[in-house]
Amino acid sequence: MHRVFFGFEVRAPWEDEVLQGRKIEERYRHVTLAFLGNLSREKIEELLKQIPKPEMPLGPCAILDHTLLLPESHPRVMALHMEFLDERVLKFQKVLMQSLHRLDLGSDQAVWLPHVSLCRKPFSYELWQAHFVRLPCYLGSFHLYESVGELCYKPLWSYDVPPPFEEIEHRADIAYCVHGKDLQELYVHASMALAFQDPHFLTAWPCRPVLFSLEELVMALNEQIAKIDHLRGCPFKAVSFHGEVEACRQNLLKWDMIVDV
Amino acid sequence: MFNLKKLHPSTYLLPKEGLMRVPGLIIANEEELCDAGLEKPLEQVRNVASLPGIVGYSIAMPDIHWGYGFPIGGVAAMDAETGVISPGGVGYDINCGVRLALVPIRFRDMQERTKSALLEAIFRRVPSGTGKGSSGDRRLSESDYRSLVKQGARWSIEQGCGLAADLEHMESLGVLEEADMSAVSKAAQERACAQLGSIGSGNHFVEIGEVGQIFEGEIAKQWQLQLGQTYILIHTGSRGFGHQICQDFLNSFIKKGFAKDLADKQLVAAPLASEEGRSYRQAMAAAANFAFNNRQQILHQVRKAFTEVCGVDYASIPLLYDVCHNIAKMEIHPVEGIKRKLCVHRKGATRAYGPGAEELTPLFRKTGQPVLVPGDMGRASHVMVGCGNPLTWCSSCHGAGRVRSRVASLKAWQGKSAVDHMERLGVAVKANSYKTIAEEMPDAYKDVDKVVQAVQEASLAKKVAGLHPYLVIKG
């Protein structure tokens, strides 16, 4: 039998220095969508044929916006709450649960609380809470995980979800290949990329300008940089006007963002 | 693929082709030309060569690397009447520059605990790192801005932050006359109102070390540079003030359509003779004057630290020179035998006037101007003297230039102690962020000795002295 659950990998610029407790390694950090309990290999194979897949062209972004102690009554886990930037994951979780219920699987949850667990008891909550800053994150591949003990989670089955941005090599500055379905989404993903470098970039978040060109997108990002530099200092000088928005796979747009630091 | 033709030692011609209005001129040694990383910056040299009104060559220094529109380590002169001025040809950090001051004590005569105390005192007095502003939480008022922008470095000296003699040891006497606050946005004022006297982040620093080598004894003597002497080297610019001004004008020029038909939007430029061009020059000069004041106030604090910790008389620490390496200046140069007024863009390049240059003060008119070339924090920096080479509009290199990205450097030093490594090299480093130190490790930079060698072979500047760093404060 395998103790299994469905979840997405979570990628974030983790700040673990003040995290004291039985830490879950970064590579195992995830958001659980549905816990299934102990299942046989045959049952799992049957199940995988019938569940819906997350048809997401890019990993959805979220903000890890506050700390959680779970369960509330007798806390055993320190976790971060995930606030998604859109409804896609919430909708997918509902569809997944409905599908599992039809198979008599998945525990009943009145309200799903999206979160990522960071460490288990014994832990030091106060120190962590005092140093907490909001973090950007995005979801990576969707997995059927097996909990193998010792805070390790092994994917038994995976469905790839491409990242919304990827860091690329640049000799002088920092650079990202940013993807999005339109200019607005490129802007959001570019902002998240910058927040991965400096989480304080979320200080002025959310900011959703209406954009009609790459130039306007760059200007909007630079306005954010100037605002944050004025408020508390910012490690970025500016985003370059360099480059073009190009069409790529699945009707997505792609832009190489170069950031002067 | 670039079909370079050797003209002189370490001097190559990049032939004119396509939209280029002038050829390129590449100052580099043969080893440097084999670097695959040179391809993109050389494409930028070509792009710059296509700008209206460019005269002579689009020039690349041996420390060239990829920049916004213009390469860093690039020089381009535009005709004052038909040419353009480009914020990307100056850079975001307007009048980023370097100043060198000399302390009348031998570095090796300082005890280890004095050196540590000195490093601590400077770190305490000079704010460094992202978001760290003026010492003492001082905020600039509108009237402060008006005065410092009009007077340049003189403003700080009149506030008690420096010596009257300092002014004669600064490029352009520490002031660009065209500066006008009416061309500067409110946002730029607000962004920098608490940043005067601070280093900032990135590759900026304050460095203390010893004069390790003398190459030109006679000039060194005239500049009072002595072997073993302690020096202060400061590298920073106009902080958020210059960044915002650059951003404001890039946005405005792009909105006005000045980027149309350019190979790279970041090259966007306005005609020098236009209202927009004039306005940018006024704002850029305002930022340049902010930067002169910034370096002046930092030197003031470092001098005070030497007085506090080492008992050195404040007035006995002369400024040798202050150079700009991100600027566009109106200068007169001979073009085919006729003197013409040109707007010389130096982005990551230093003016290098030779002996006899009229703009220089008497001491430097005799010798040529000092050219300050900081290397990395582990190896060396150089003091050179300008040769006034007309091929490069009297310009030289500005530093070592990166060979490894910040990300790659950070990754390379992950899990290792960069600070301990520097200590083993005999260099004590302090910074607000470990990340900055890891990004700025010596192996992220070219060997500055090779850069300087190419500059000397090309007769742009000559080596006067080598500096060895021992105490470094990074942003």
XYZ file of C-alpha atoms in Angstrom:
736
model
C 0.000 0.000 0.000
C 1.084 3.566 -0.700
C 0.139 6.618 1.377
C -0.613 9.101 -1.399
C -1.919 12.576 -2.228
C -2.172 14.912 -5.221
C -0.205 18.144 -5.117
C 1.859 20.683 -7.008
C 5.532 21.368 -6.401
C 6.053 24.874 -5.037
C 8.954 27.045 -6.180
C 9.831 30.084 -4.089
C 12.884 32.058 -2.960
C 12.754 30.337 0.422
C 14.263 32.188 3.328
C 15.056 29.411 5.775
C 17.731 31.031 7.952
C 15.353 31.563 10.880
C 13.340 28.416 10.297
C 14.005 26.167 13.281
C 12.392 22.735 13.461
C 12.227 19.554 11.405
C 12.492 21.243 8.029
C 10.967 19.862 4.872
C 13.635 20.062 2.186
C 12.990 22.611 -0.571
C 12.700 19.895 -3.234
C 9.828 18.265 -1.315
C 7.798 21.435 -0.679
C 4.356 21.225 -2.218
C 0.737 22.287 -1.959
C -1.613 19.375 -1.345
C -4.828 19.409 -3.391
C -6.313 16.117 -2.255
C -5.245 13.564 0.313
C -6.121 9.996 -0.678
C -4.809 7.809 2.153
C -3.393 4.315 1.600
C -3.950 2.878 -1.869
C -2.752 -0.216 -3.675
C -0.698 0.023 -6.884
C -3.680 -1.306 -8.914
C -6.036 1.274 -7.439
C -3.552 4.023 -8.206
C -3.224 2.919 -11.824
C -6.986 2.869 -12.201
C -7.319 6.253 -10.576
C -4.708 7.918 -12.809
C -6.723 7.016 -15.904
C -9.757 8.893 -14.612
C -8.613 12.051 -12.858
C -8.579 15.427 -14.649
C -5.208 16.937 -15.562
C -4.270 20.544 -14.831
C -4.431 21.940 -18.362
C -2.331 24.957 -17.442
C 0.125 26.286 -20.024
C 2.228 27.844 -17.250
C 2.621 27.270 -13.529
C 0.198 29.564 -11.680
C 1.704 32.224 -9.419
C 0.781 32.907 -5.825
C 1.931 34.902 -2.862
C 2.841 33.189 0.390
C 1.114 35.889 2.354
C 0.951 34.786 5.992
C 2.141 32.164 8.408
C -0.022 29.261 9.620
C 0.177 26.784 12.486
C -1.658 23.605 11.579
C -3.903 22.185 12.804
C -5.068 25.194 14.759
C -6.082 23.221 17.856
C -2.851 21.245 18.304
C -0.241 22.725 15.942
C 2.256 20.229 14.573
C 3.208 22.020 11.353
C 4.470 25.491 10.462
C 3.180 26.476 7.045
C 2.668 29.422 4.711
C -0.707 30.342 3.281
C -0.937 30.657 -0.519
C -2.935 33.445 -2.082
C -3.325 32.656 -5.794
C -3.276 35.461 -8.309
C -6.197 33.916 -10.189
C -8.904 31.270 -9.764
C -7.432 28.482 -11.884
C -5.986 26.353 -9.101
C -9.052 26.768 -6.875
C -11.270 25.647 -9.747
C -8.995 22.740 -10.602
C -8.952 21.581 -6.984
C -12.777 21.505 -6.980
C -12.926 19.547 -10.215
C -10.302 17.123 -8.910
C -12.204 16.582 -5.640
C -15.467 15.977 -7.506
C -13.753 13.437 -9.678
C -12.192 11.696 -6.660
C -15.517 11.625 -4.810
C -17.049 9.839 -7.762
C -14.363 7.194 -7.203
C -15.077 7.171 -3.452
C -11.711 8.742 -2.793
C -10.452 11.961 -1.176
C -11.305 13.167 2.286
C -14.166 15.647 2.742
C -12.966 19.205 3.167
C -15.495 21.993 3.679
C -13.006 24.659 2.619
C -9.645 23.966 0.995
C -6.823 25.853 2.666
C -3.989 26.186 0.142
C -0.688 26.141 2.012
C 2.844 24.840 1.883
C 4.251 23.114 4.948
C 7.783 24.089 5.912
C 8.557 22.217 9.086
C 7.183 19.941 11.759
C 7.376 19.873 15.504
C 9.431 20.638 17.511
C 9.785 24.151 16.074
C 10.270 27.762 17.080
C 7.312 29.752 15.785
C 7.965 33.184 17.343
C 11.384 33.714 15.752
C 10.059 32.701 12.353
C 6.946 34.845 12.657
C 9.044 37.876 13.660
C 11.152 37.579 10.486
C 8.349 36.687 8.114
C 8.202 38.485 4.759
C 5.702 37.782 2.002
C 7.214 35.575 -0.672
C 6.354 35.050 -4.315
C 5.928 31.507 -5.558
C 4.722 29.530 -8.542
C 3.520 25.995 -8.952
C 5.636 23.459 -10.762
C 4.657 19.993 -11.919
C 1.513 18.258 -10.642
C 2.276 14.957 -8.916
C 0.712 12.021 -7.222
C 3.047 12.001 -4.250
C 3.774 9.151 -1.922
C 4.612 10.071 1.632
C 7.592 7.816 2.385
C 8.332 9.088 5.880
C 11.063 11.312 7.330
C 9.422 14.320 5.623
C 10.149 12.881 2.168
C 7.581 12.869 -0.637
C 8.256 10.780 -3.732
C 6.360 11.487 -6.985
C 4.720 8.244 -8.226
C 3.250 9.999 -11.256
C 3.815 13.486 -12.694
C 2.187 15.918 -15.091
C 4.531 18.696 -16.256
C 3.547 22.322 -15.914
C 6.135 24.734 -17.417
C 7.392 27.601 -15.239
C 6.115 31.164 -15.904
C 9.697 32.451 -16.064
C 13.224 31.080 -16.082
C 16.483 32.761 -15.222
C 18.877 32.947 -18.175
C 22.596 33.607 -18.235
C 23.655 37.210 -18.739
C 27.193 38.390 -18.146
C 26.519 41.925 -16.991
C 23.093 41.901 -15.393
C 20.312 39.481 -14.490
C 17.925 38.167 -17.103
C 14.808 36.027 -17.404
C 12.874 34.383 -20.164
C 9.305 35.375 -19.244
C 6.184 33.676 -20.656
C 2.558 34.781 -20.610
C -0.660 34.609 -22.600
C -0.807 38.389 -23.066
C 1.039 41.547 -22.041
C -0.784 41.683 -18.703
C 0.327 38.182 -17.798
C 3.871 38.892 -18.999
C 3.847 41.861 -16.625
C 2.665 39.726 -13.699
C 5.240 37.024 -14.399
C 8.012 39.584 -14.855
C 7.057 41.124 -11.504
C 7.151 37.695 -9.885
C 10.599 37.052 -11.383
C 11.834 40.294 -9.855
C 10.203 39.389 -6.543
C 12.124 36.090 -6.594
C 15.294 38.220 -6.492
C 13.931 40.686 -3.956
C 10.695 39.667 -2.169
C 10.203 43.295 -1.142
C 9.257 43.876 -4.763
C 5.830 42.656 -3.594
C 5.540 45.770 -1.399
C 3.678 47.633 -4.104
C 1.694 44.554 -5.183
C -0.911 44.117 -6.627
C -0.498 46.579 -9.421
C -2.198 45.671 -12.683
C -1.705 48.386 -15.282
C -3.502 48.186 -18.599
C -0.822 47.611 -21.208
C -0.801 47.918 -24.974
C 2.889 47.545 -25.801
C 6.166 46.132 -24.514
C 7.370 49.699 -23.953
C 4.441 50.322 -21.607
C 5.155 47.046 -19.832
C 8.796 48.031 -19.268
C 7.768 51.492 -18.111
C 5.284 49.990 -15.631
C 7.955 47.672 -14.190
C 10.386 50.560 -13.926
C 7.763 52.629 -12.155
C 7.478 49.811 -9.586
C 11.256 49.729 -9.185
C 11.370 53.495 -8.624
C 8.526 53.282 -6.100
C 10.225 50.546 -4.092
C 13.618 52.218 -4.310
C 12.053 55.328 -2.823
C 10.204 53.379 -0.103
C 12.929 51.021 1.073
C 15.652 50.616 -1.535
C 15.668 48.278 -4.484
C 18.518 46.163 -5.856
C 17.403 46.796 -9.452
C 18.270 49.909 -11.423
C 15.833 49.318 -14.244
C 14.416 46.876 -16.741
C 15.818 47.307 -20.235
C 13.729 48.257 -23.247
C 15.818 45.695 -25.071
C 14.130 42.836 -26.948
C 10.791 41.979 -28.493
C 7.733 39.987 -27.500
C 7.642 36.799 -29.561
C 4.933 34.198 -30.099
C 5.796 30.694 -28.951
C 4.106 27.378 -28.067
C 0.401 27.089 -27.108
C -0.416 30.682 -28.131
C 1.941 31.973 -25.487
C 4.149 35.038 -25.670
C 7.808 35.055 -24.714
C 10.049 37.961 -23.739
C 13.680 38.049 -22.581
C 13.746 40.550 -19.726
C 17.121 42.055 -18.874
C 17.428 43.833 -15.553
C 20.193 46.270 -14.733
C 21.394 45.787 -11.173
C 33.000 37.171 -37.970
C 33.744 40.811 -37.234
C 36.606 41.074 -39.725
C 38.730 43.278 -37.484
C 41.814 44.955 -38.985
C 44.811 45.791 -36.828
C 45.736 49.491 -37.045
C 48.214 49.901 -34.198
C 49.205 47.845 -31.161
C 45.981 46.825 -29.333
C 43.949 48.952 -31.764
C 41.606 47.365 -34.320
C 39.264 48.726 -36.952
C 35.736 47.344 -37.182
C 34.924 48.134 -40.829
C 31.842 50.156 -41.704
C 28.971 48.081 -43.053
C 25.179 48.117 -43.245
C 23.688 51.068 -41.376
C 26.973 52.100 -39.770
C 27.780 55.766 -40.443
C 31.350 55.404 -39.133
C 33.636 52.431 -38.520
C 34.234 50.957 -35.084
C 37.511 51.212 -33.212
C 38.295 48.400 -30.796
C 40.978 48.784 -28.156
C 41.905 45.306 -27.019
C 44.724 42.819 -26.914
C 44.629 39.654 -29.012
C 43.584 37.437 -26.115
C 40.586 39.659 -25.430
C 39.511 39.478 -29.079
C 39.200 35.686 -28.779
C 36.622 35.997 -25.986
C 33.266 34.691 -27.238
C 31.562 37.121 -24.853
C 32.752 39.972 -27.068
C 30.229 39.232 -29.813
C 27.227 41.025 -28.296
C 29.115 44.125 -27.158
C 30.628 44.439 -30.639
C 27.153 44.280 -32.132
C 26.335 47.187 -29.844
C 29.405 49.050 -31.147
C 27.917 48.632 -34.630
C 24.512 49.850 -33.462
C 26.039 52.967 -31.909
C 27.880 53.628 -35.178
C 24.488 54.051 -36.854
C 23.369 56.999 -34.699
C 22.880 60.371 -36.428
C 25.760 62.817 -36.222
C 28.369 60.346 -34.961
C 31.894 61.471 -35.793
C 35.107 59.465 -36.124
C 34.539 55.998 -34.703
C 32.200 54.076 -32.467
C 34.795 53.108 -29.871
C 35.167 50.114 -27.548
C 37.586 50.051 -24.630
C 39.290 46.806 -23.498
C 36.946 46.513 -20.503
C 33.913 46.494 -22.818
C 30.855 44.441 -21.909
C 27.171 44.366 -22.799
C 25.209 47.444 -21.704
C 21.842 49.067 -22.366
C 21.975 50.153 -26.017
C 25.545 51.373 -25.790
C 28.111 48.883 -24.547
C 29.761 49.580 -21.204
C 33.268 50.644 -22.088
C 31.986 52.564 -25.117
C 32.785 56.039 -26.417
C 30.929 57.961 -29.129
C 31.219 61.609 -30.140
C 28.292 63.361 -31.822
C 28.416 66.608 -33.765
C 26.898 69.390 -31.616
C 24.659 70.616 -34.437
C 23.637 67.491 -36.310
C 24.114 64.835 -33.671
C 22.059 63.308 -30.922
C 22.370 62.728 -27.199
C 21.365 59.359 -25.793
C 20.533 58.614 -22.139
C 21.579 55.020 -22.894
C 24.967 56.379 -23.965
C 25.464 57.756 -20.481
C 23.847 55.003 -18.455
C 21.470 54.872 -15.521
C 24.097 55.804 -12.974
C 24.872 59.252 -14.345
C 28.386 60.395 -13.407
C 29.234 57.148 -11.781
C 32.905 57.765 -11.116
C 35.952 57.212 -8.994
C 37.997 59.414 -6.693
C 41.385 58.782 -5.179
C 42.698 60.470 -2.037
C 46.095 59.959 -0.424
C 46.745 59.524 3.287
C 50.145 60.622 4.628
C 50.859 57.354 6.453
C 52.380 54.081 5.301
C 49.721 51.389 5.240
C 52.070 48.792 6.714
C 52.797 51.040 9.684
C 49.188 50.675 10.854
C 48.624 47.966 13.427
C 46.149 45.197 12.605
C 43.688 46.365 15.240
C 43.878 49.924 13.854
C 43.055 48.593 10.397
C 40.053 46.706 11.780
C 38.891 49.764 13.708
C 39.270 51.881 10.580
C 37.173 49.481 8.522
C 34.482 49.489 11.210
C 34.539 53.288 11.485
C 34.156 53.778 7.731
C 31.408 51.149 7.565
C 29.569 52.958 10.361
C 30.007 56.411 8.822
C 29.330 55.627 5.158
C 25.967 54.018 4.467
C 26.215 51.192 1.963
C 23.904 48.667 0.365
C 20.413 48.665 -1.063
C 18.143 51.224 0.543
C 20.815 52.642 2.826
C 20.654 56.405 2.770
C 22.514 59.439 4.027
C 24.439 59.248 7.268
C 22.463 60.922 10.052
C 19.153 60.493 8.228
C 19.604 63.805 6.467
C 16.981 64.606 3.836
C 17.601 67.073 1.047
C 15.148 69.958 0.797
C 14.185 71.626 -2.471
C 16.535 74.481 -1.727
C 19.381 72.012 -0.988
C 18.761 70.416 -4.357
C 18.770 73.765 -6.155
C 22.059 74.764 -4.539
C 23.951 71.504 -4.907
C 22.871 71.110 -8.495
C 23.971 74.661 -9.325
C 27.248 74.628 -7.385
C 28.366 71.029 -7.810
C 30.892 69.757 -5.258
C 31.484 73.291 -3.985
C 28.142 72.999 -2.177
C 29.402 70.162 0.049
C 32.672 71.951 0.691
C 30.777 75.054 1.784
C 28.804 72.812 4.152
C 32.093 71.827 5.797
C 32.462 68.518 3.956
C 35.847 68.918 2.335
C 38.760 71.194 1.558
C 38.644 74.144 -0.830
C 41.645 72.632 -2.645
C 39.581 69.529 -3.500
C 37.814 71.342 -6.339
C 40.974 71.723 -8.416
C 41.367 67.957 -8.273
C 38.072 67.060 -9.884
C 37.105 66.625 -13.508
C 35.392 69.877 -14.598
C 36.144 71.299 -11.125
C 33.295 69.210 -9.770
C 30.486 70.996 -11.577
C 28.704 70.783 -14.926
C 27.433 74.270 -15.645
C 24.396 73.278 -17.736
C 22.641 71.753 -14.712
C 19.096 72.955 -14.208
C 16.621 71.613 -11.652
C 13.678 72.683 -13.798
C 14.510 69.738 -16.090
C 14.396 67.254 -13.191
C 11.213 65.425 -12.140
C 9.756 65.486 -8.653
C 10.123 61.696 -8.611
C 13.903 61.966 -9.042
C 14.133 64.427 -6.157
C 12.043 62.213 -3.905
C 13.896 59.047 -4.827
C 17.269 60.412 -3.764
C 16.374 62.856 -0.992
C 17.880 60.587 1.675
C 20.724 59.120 -0.381
C 23.423 61.801 -0.475
C 26.686 60.472 0.967
C 25.907 56.789 0.430
C 27.614 54.158 -1.711
C 24.587 52.213 -2.931
C 24.853 48.607 -4.040
C 26.284 46.603 -6.956
C 29.932 47.176 -7.786
C 30.269 50.394 -5.784
C 32.786 50.525 -2.968
C 35.116 52.357 -0.635
C 38.577 50.815 -0.605
C 41.662 51.444 1.512
C 45.030 50.044 0.557
C 48.608 50.849 -0.269
C 50.407 52.229 -3.293
C 52.141 49.026 -4.330
C 54.052 50.003 -7.454
C 55.310 53.166 -9.101
C 55.793 53.097 -12.877
C 56.265 56.794 -13.700
C 58.403 58.206 -10.903
C 58.437 61.812 -12.062
C 54.663 62.076 -12.460
C 54.077 60.182 -9.211
C 56.288 62.717 -7.461
C 54.334 65.638 -8.871
C 51.106 63.984 -7.762
C 52.605 63.216 -4.326
C 52.123 59.490 -4.819
C 54.621 57.462 -2.807
C 55.358 53.763 -2.618
C 53.751 52.179 0.457
C 51.461 55.149 1.047
C 47.865 54.591 2.164
C 45.160 55.495 -0.334
C 41.368 55.909 -0.323
C 39.469 54.889 -3.469
C 35.746 55.646 -3.748
C 33.510 54.347 -6.531
C 29.880 55.456 -6.695
C 27.546 57.740 -8.629
C 24.314 59.666 -8.514
C 22.211 56.985 -6.775
C 18.430 57.086 -7.336
C 18.614 60.670 -8.614
C 20.514 59.723 -11.764
C 18.571 56.486 -12.222
C 15.247 58.290 -12.174
C 16.450 61.017 -14.537
C 17.684 58.394 -17.008
C 14.394 56.523 -16.737
C 12.279 59.678 -17.116
C 14.069 60.697 -20.300
C 14.156 57.194 -21.797
C 10.393 56.977 -21.281
C 9.806 60.434 -22.681
C 12.051 59.918 -25.737
C 10.423 56.553 -26.523
C 6.924 58.027 -26.184
C 7.941 60.819 -28.579
C 8.984 58.229 -31.176
C 12.721 58.942 -31.075
C 13.420 55.176 -31.015
C 11.808 54.650 -34.404
C 14.027 52.768 -36.862
C 16.798 52.238 -34.303
C 18.474 48.827 -34.085
C 17.853 48.818 -30.333
C 15.201 50.901 -28.521
C 17.622 51.415 -25.685
C 19.720 53.603 -28.024
C 16.893 56.131 -28.126
C 18.312 59.620 -28.534
C 17.152 63.198 -29.055
C 18.794 65.731 -31.368
C 21.283 67.797 -29.370
C 19.810 70.942 -30.851
C 16.228 70.064 -29.843
C 14.331 71.132 -26.727
C 14.311 67.494 -25.565
C 18.060 67.145 -26.075
C 18.725 70.372 -24.184
C 16.443 69.318 -21.376
C 18.192 65.944 -20.987
C 21.599 67.648 -20.889
C 20.369 69.944 -18.112
C 18.952 67.060 -16.082
C 21.984 64.838 -16.726
C 24.279 67.651 -15.557
C 22.117 67.996 -12.415
C 22.664 64.287 -11.706
C 26.378 64.648 -12.435
C 26.597 67.416 -9.850
C 24.688 65.256 -7.354
C 27.288 62.510 -7.933
C 30.225 64.902 -7.378
C 28.590 65.844 -4.070
C 27.944 62.207 -3.205
C 31.611 61.280 -3.579
C 32.614 64.479 -1.774
C 30.455 63.642 1.243
C 31.731 60.063 1.347
C 35.352 61.253 1.240
C 34.508 63.656 4.074
C 33.323 60.755 6.237
C 36.354 58.608 5.360
C 38.693 61.480 6.221
C 36.892 61.822 9.558
C 37.299 58.092 10.162
C 41.062 58.400 9.587
C 41.171 61.308 12.029
C 39.116 59.401 14.609
C 40.961 56.085 14.360
C 44.486 56.956 13.214
C 44.826 60.537 14.449
C 45.588 61.762 10.922
C 44.928 65.457 10.352
C 41.813 65.867 8.160
C 43.499 68.528 6.021
C 46.523 66.331 5.376
C 44.508 63.908 3.213
C 44.581 65.442 -0.272
C 42.261 64.425 -3.054
C 44.374 63.373 -6.035
C 41.549 63.266 -8.573
C 37.864 62.559 -9.225
C 36.868 61.168 -12.623
C 33.467 60.602 -14.221
C 32.972 57.402 -16.184
C 29.289 57.677 -17.177
C 28.748 61.053 -18.796
C 28.160 62.998 -22.018
C 30.124 66.250 -22.253
C 30.438 69.019 -24.783
C 34.109 69.182 -25.770
C 36.189 70.703 -28.546
C 38.252 68.205 -30.547
C 40.027 68.413 -33.890
C 38.227 66.533 -36.657
C 40.282 66.259 -39.849
C 42.332 69.242 -38.686
C 39.359 71.465 -37.837
C 38.247 72.091 -34.242
C 34.655 71.029 -33.738
C 32.260 71.048 -30.830
C 31.271 67.469 -30.032
C 29.115 65.788 -27.458
C 31.349 62.954 -26.222
C 29.426 60.071 -24.652
C 31.600 58.058 -22.280
C 29.768 55.109 -20.834
C 32.088 53.065 -18.697
C 34.962 55.093 -20.076
C 37.145 57.817 -18.600
C 38.298 61.103 -20.060
C 42.082 60.924 -20.509
C 43.398 64.365 -21.449
C 47.120 64.517 -22.013
C 49.653 67.216 -21.117
C 48.725 70.702 -22.308
C 44.947 70.208 -22.337
C 43.366 73.590 -21.757
C 40.579 72.356 -19.510
C 42.992 70.960 -16.943
C 44.227 72.850 -13.889
C 47.954 73.852 -13.949
C 49.308 70.739 -12.182
C 47.552 68.331 -14.516
C 48.058 70.498 -17.600
C 51.742 69.835 -17.013
C 51.449 66.063 -16.604
C 48.173 65.025 -18.216
C 45.143 64.105 -16.127
C 44.970 61.162 -13.739
C 42.958 58.224 -15.078
C 41.686 56.014 -12.266
C 41.100 52.367 -13.150
C 39.652 50.277 -10.336
C 40.144 46.543 -10.715
C 38.512 43.939 -8.540
C 38.607 43.867 -4.769
C 41.293 41.182 -4.571
C 43.946 42.073 -7.093
C 44.784 45.644 -8.011
C 43.669 49.037 -9.231
C 45.689 51.440 -11.339
C 46.482 55.131 -11.526
C 47.312 56.132 -15.073
C 48.009 59.408 -16.813
C 46.061 60.436 -19.907
C 47.883 60.635 -23.246
C 45.210 62.747 -24.953
C 44.872 60.312 -27.859
C 42.703 61.997 -30.530
C 41.552 58.641 -31.979
C 39.428 58.025 -28.865
C 38.546 61.660 -28.189
C 40.994 61.563 -25.292
C 39.287 58.631 -23.588
C 40.462 55.541 -21.780
C 39.079 52.504 -19.955
C 37.226 52.648 -16.631
C 37.790 49.314 -14.893
C 38.233 45.619 -15.301
C 34.889 44.572 -16.832
C 32.993 41.447 -15.851
C 33.745 37.974 -17.191
C 31.161 36.180 -15.081
C 27.549 37.184 -14.455
C 26.330 38.030 -10.955
C 24.207 34.903 -10.951
C 27.121 32.714 -12.033
C 29.399 34.285 -9.459
C 26.830 33.785 -6.710
C 26.423 30.143 -7.738
C 30.187 29.621 -7.909
C 30.562 30.875 -4.340
C 27.533 29.080 -2.915
C 28.484 27.012 0.098
C 31.940 28.614 0.312
C 32.864 31.566 2.445
C 33.739 34.418 0.138
C 34.731 36.562 3.112
C 37.190 33.934 4.387
C 38.623 33.551 0.901
C 39.210 37.302 0.701
C 40.834 37.224 4.144
C 43.227 34.582 2.912
C 44.140 37.018 0.112
C 44.811 39.577 2.834
C 41.712 41.672 2.094
C 39.124 42.423 4.781
C 35.677 42.967 3.238
C 32.521 44.319 4.831
C 29.093 44.662 3.221
C 25.489 44.747 4.238
C 24.798 41.675 2.177
C 26.853 38.502 1.707
C 25.244 38.209 -1.728
C 26.977 41.401 -2.904
C 30.361 40.060 -1.825
C 29.789 36.752 -3.628
C 28.669 38.597 -6.787
C 31.723 40.831 -6.715
C 34.460 38.265 -6.106
C 37.704 38.841 -8.034
C 37.119 35.889 -10.374
C 33.977 37.610 -11.705
C 36.209 40.232 -13.329
C 38.831 40.388 -16.047
C 42.406 40.832 -14.922
C 42.680 44.622 -14.787
C 46.431 44.405 -15.510
C 45.640 43.113 -19.002
C 43.061 45.853 -19.589
C 45.528 48.503 -18.528
C 48.258 46.946 -20.663
C 46.052 47.221 -23.763
C 45.261 50.849 -22.964
C 48.969 51.596 -22.602
C 49.874 49.782 -25.837
C 47.180 51.780 -27.642
C 48.654 55.021 -26.205
C 45.465 56.121 -24.485
C 47.007 56.357 -21.016
C 50.218 55.335 -19.254
C 50.615 53.478 -15.964
C 51.767 55.715 -13.116
C 51.110 53.562 -10.042
C 49.569 50.271 -8.973
C 47.273 50.154 -5.950
C 46.737 47.134 -3.743
C 43.464 46.892 -1.780
C 43.378 45.690 1.851
C 40.160 47.055 3.389
C 37.008 47.073 1.263
C 33.452 48.189 1.923
C 30.993 46.975 -0.676
C 27.441 48.077 -1.297
